[in-house]
mmCIF file of C-alpha atoms in Angstrom:
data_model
loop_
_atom_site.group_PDB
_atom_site.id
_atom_site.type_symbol
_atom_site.label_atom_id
_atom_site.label_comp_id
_atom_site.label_asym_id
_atom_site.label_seq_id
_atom_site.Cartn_x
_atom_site.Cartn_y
_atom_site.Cartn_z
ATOM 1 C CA UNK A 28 53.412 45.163 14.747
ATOM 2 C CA UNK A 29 51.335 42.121 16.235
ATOM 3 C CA UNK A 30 49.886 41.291 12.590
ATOM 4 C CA UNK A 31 53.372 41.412 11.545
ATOM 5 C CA UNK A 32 54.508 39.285 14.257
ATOM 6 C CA UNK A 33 51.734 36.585 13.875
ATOM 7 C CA UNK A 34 52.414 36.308 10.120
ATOM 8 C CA UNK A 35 56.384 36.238 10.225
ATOM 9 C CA UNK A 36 55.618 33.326 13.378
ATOM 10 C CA UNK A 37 52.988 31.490 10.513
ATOM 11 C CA UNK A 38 55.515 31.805 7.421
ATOM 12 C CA UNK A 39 58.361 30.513 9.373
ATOM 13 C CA UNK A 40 55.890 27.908 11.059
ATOM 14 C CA UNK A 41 56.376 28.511 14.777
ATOM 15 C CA UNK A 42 54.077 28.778 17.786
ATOM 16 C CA UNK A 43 54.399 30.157 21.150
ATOM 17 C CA UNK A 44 53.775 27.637 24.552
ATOM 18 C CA UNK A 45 53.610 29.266 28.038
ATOM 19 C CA UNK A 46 55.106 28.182 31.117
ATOM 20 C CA UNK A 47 53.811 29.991 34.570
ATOM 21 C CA UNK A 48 54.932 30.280 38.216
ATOM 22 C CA UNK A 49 54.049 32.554 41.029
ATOM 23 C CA UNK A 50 56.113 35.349 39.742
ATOM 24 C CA UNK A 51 56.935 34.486 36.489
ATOM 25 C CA UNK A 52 54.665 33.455 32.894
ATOM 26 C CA UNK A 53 57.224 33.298 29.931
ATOM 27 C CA UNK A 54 55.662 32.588 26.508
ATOM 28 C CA UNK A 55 58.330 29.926 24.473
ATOM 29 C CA UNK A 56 58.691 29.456 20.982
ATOM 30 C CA UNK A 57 58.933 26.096 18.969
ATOM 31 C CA UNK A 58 58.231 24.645 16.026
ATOM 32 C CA UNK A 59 54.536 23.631 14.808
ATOM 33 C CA UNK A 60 54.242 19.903 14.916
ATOM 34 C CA UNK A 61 57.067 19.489 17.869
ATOM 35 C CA UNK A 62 56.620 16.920 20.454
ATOM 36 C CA UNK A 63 56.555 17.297 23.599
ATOM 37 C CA UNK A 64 60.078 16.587 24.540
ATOM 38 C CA UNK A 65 61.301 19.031 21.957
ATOM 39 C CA UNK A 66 59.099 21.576 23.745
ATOM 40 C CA UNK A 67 60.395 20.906 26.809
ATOM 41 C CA UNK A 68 64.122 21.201 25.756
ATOM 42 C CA UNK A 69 63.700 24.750 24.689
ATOM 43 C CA UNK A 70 62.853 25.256 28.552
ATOM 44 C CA UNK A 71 66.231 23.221 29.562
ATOM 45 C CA UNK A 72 68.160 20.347 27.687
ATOM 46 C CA UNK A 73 67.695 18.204 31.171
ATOM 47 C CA UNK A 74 63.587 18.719 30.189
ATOM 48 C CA UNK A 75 64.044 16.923 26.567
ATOM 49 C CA UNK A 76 66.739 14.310 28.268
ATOM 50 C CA UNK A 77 64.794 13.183 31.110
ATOM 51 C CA UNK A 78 60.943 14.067 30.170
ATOM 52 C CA UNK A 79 58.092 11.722 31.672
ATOM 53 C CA UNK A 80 55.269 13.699 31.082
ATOM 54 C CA UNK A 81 53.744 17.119 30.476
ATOM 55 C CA UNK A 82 50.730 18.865 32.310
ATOM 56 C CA UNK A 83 48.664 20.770 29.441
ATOM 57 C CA UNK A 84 45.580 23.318 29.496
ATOM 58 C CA UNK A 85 45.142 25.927 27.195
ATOM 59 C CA UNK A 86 45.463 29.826 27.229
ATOM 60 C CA UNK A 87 41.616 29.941 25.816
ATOM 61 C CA UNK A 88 40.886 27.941 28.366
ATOM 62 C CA UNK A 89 42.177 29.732 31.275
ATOM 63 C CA UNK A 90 40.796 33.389 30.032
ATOM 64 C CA UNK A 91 37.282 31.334 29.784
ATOM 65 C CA UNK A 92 37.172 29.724 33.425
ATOM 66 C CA UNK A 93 39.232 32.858 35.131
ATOM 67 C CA UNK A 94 41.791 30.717 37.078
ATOM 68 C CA UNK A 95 43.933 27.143 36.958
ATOM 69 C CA UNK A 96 41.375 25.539 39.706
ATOM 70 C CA UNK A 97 38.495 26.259 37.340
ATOM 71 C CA UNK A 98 40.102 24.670 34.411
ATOM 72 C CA UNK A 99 40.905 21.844 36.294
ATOM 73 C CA UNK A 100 37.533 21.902 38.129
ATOM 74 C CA UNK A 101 36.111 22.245 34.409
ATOM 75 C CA UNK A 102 38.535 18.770 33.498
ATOM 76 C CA UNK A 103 40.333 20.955 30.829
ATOM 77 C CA UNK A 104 44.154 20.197 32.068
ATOM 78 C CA UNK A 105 45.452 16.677 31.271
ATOM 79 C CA UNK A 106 48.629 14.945 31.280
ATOM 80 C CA UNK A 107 50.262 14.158 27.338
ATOM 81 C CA UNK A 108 53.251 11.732 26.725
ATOM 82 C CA UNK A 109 56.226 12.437 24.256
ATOM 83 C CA UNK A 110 53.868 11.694 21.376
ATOM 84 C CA UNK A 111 51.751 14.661 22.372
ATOM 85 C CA UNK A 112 52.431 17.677 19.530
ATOM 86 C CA UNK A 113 52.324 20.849 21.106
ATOM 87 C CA UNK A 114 49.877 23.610 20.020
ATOM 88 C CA UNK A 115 50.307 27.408 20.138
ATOM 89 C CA UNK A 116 48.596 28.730 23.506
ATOM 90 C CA UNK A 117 49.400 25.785 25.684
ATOM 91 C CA UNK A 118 50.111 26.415 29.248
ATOM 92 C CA UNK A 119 52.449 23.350 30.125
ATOM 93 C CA UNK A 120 54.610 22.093 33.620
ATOM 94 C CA UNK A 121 57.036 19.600 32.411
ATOM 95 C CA UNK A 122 57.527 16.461 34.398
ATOM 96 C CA UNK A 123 61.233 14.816 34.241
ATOM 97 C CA UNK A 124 63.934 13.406 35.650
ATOM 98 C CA UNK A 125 66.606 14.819 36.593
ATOM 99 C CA UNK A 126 69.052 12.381 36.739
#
């Protein structure tokens, strides 16, 4: 079932993003190649209207160092602009306005 599920993601060229919270890690799903605002407006339209910036580190990353203060400890999570393309296995927080 996973081989099936990577494959059908590759053919239809899409790739998961993760956002996480104290109680909550969802895994998203967007396009390969899609900025960051795009990204962020599968979370919530008011994320693509009003994005500023997005906080990145990676999946690999975090299963690597064991925990979000090591990867930033480490200087593995950086801030990306709308230009940024999202990859598959990014952990992101989405800065924007709301207004």
């Amino acid at each position: 079932m996973e081989r099936l599920l990577h494959t059908a993601y590759e053919i239809l060229g899409y790739i998961s993003f993760f956002t996480v919270g104290p109680d909550e890690v969802r895994a998203w799903t967007c396009r390969k190649g899609d900025k960051a605002p795009i990204a962020a407006g599968k979370i919530h339209s008011d994320m693509e209207k009003g994005f500023i910036k997005m906080e990145v580190f990676r999946y690999d990353d975090l299963m690597a160092l064991g925990s979000e203060t090591a990867v930033v400890r480490g200087g593995k999570k950086h801030l990306e602009g709308r230009d940024y393309e999202v990859q598959d296995g990014d952990i992101v927080m989405v800065l924007f306005n709301k207004g």
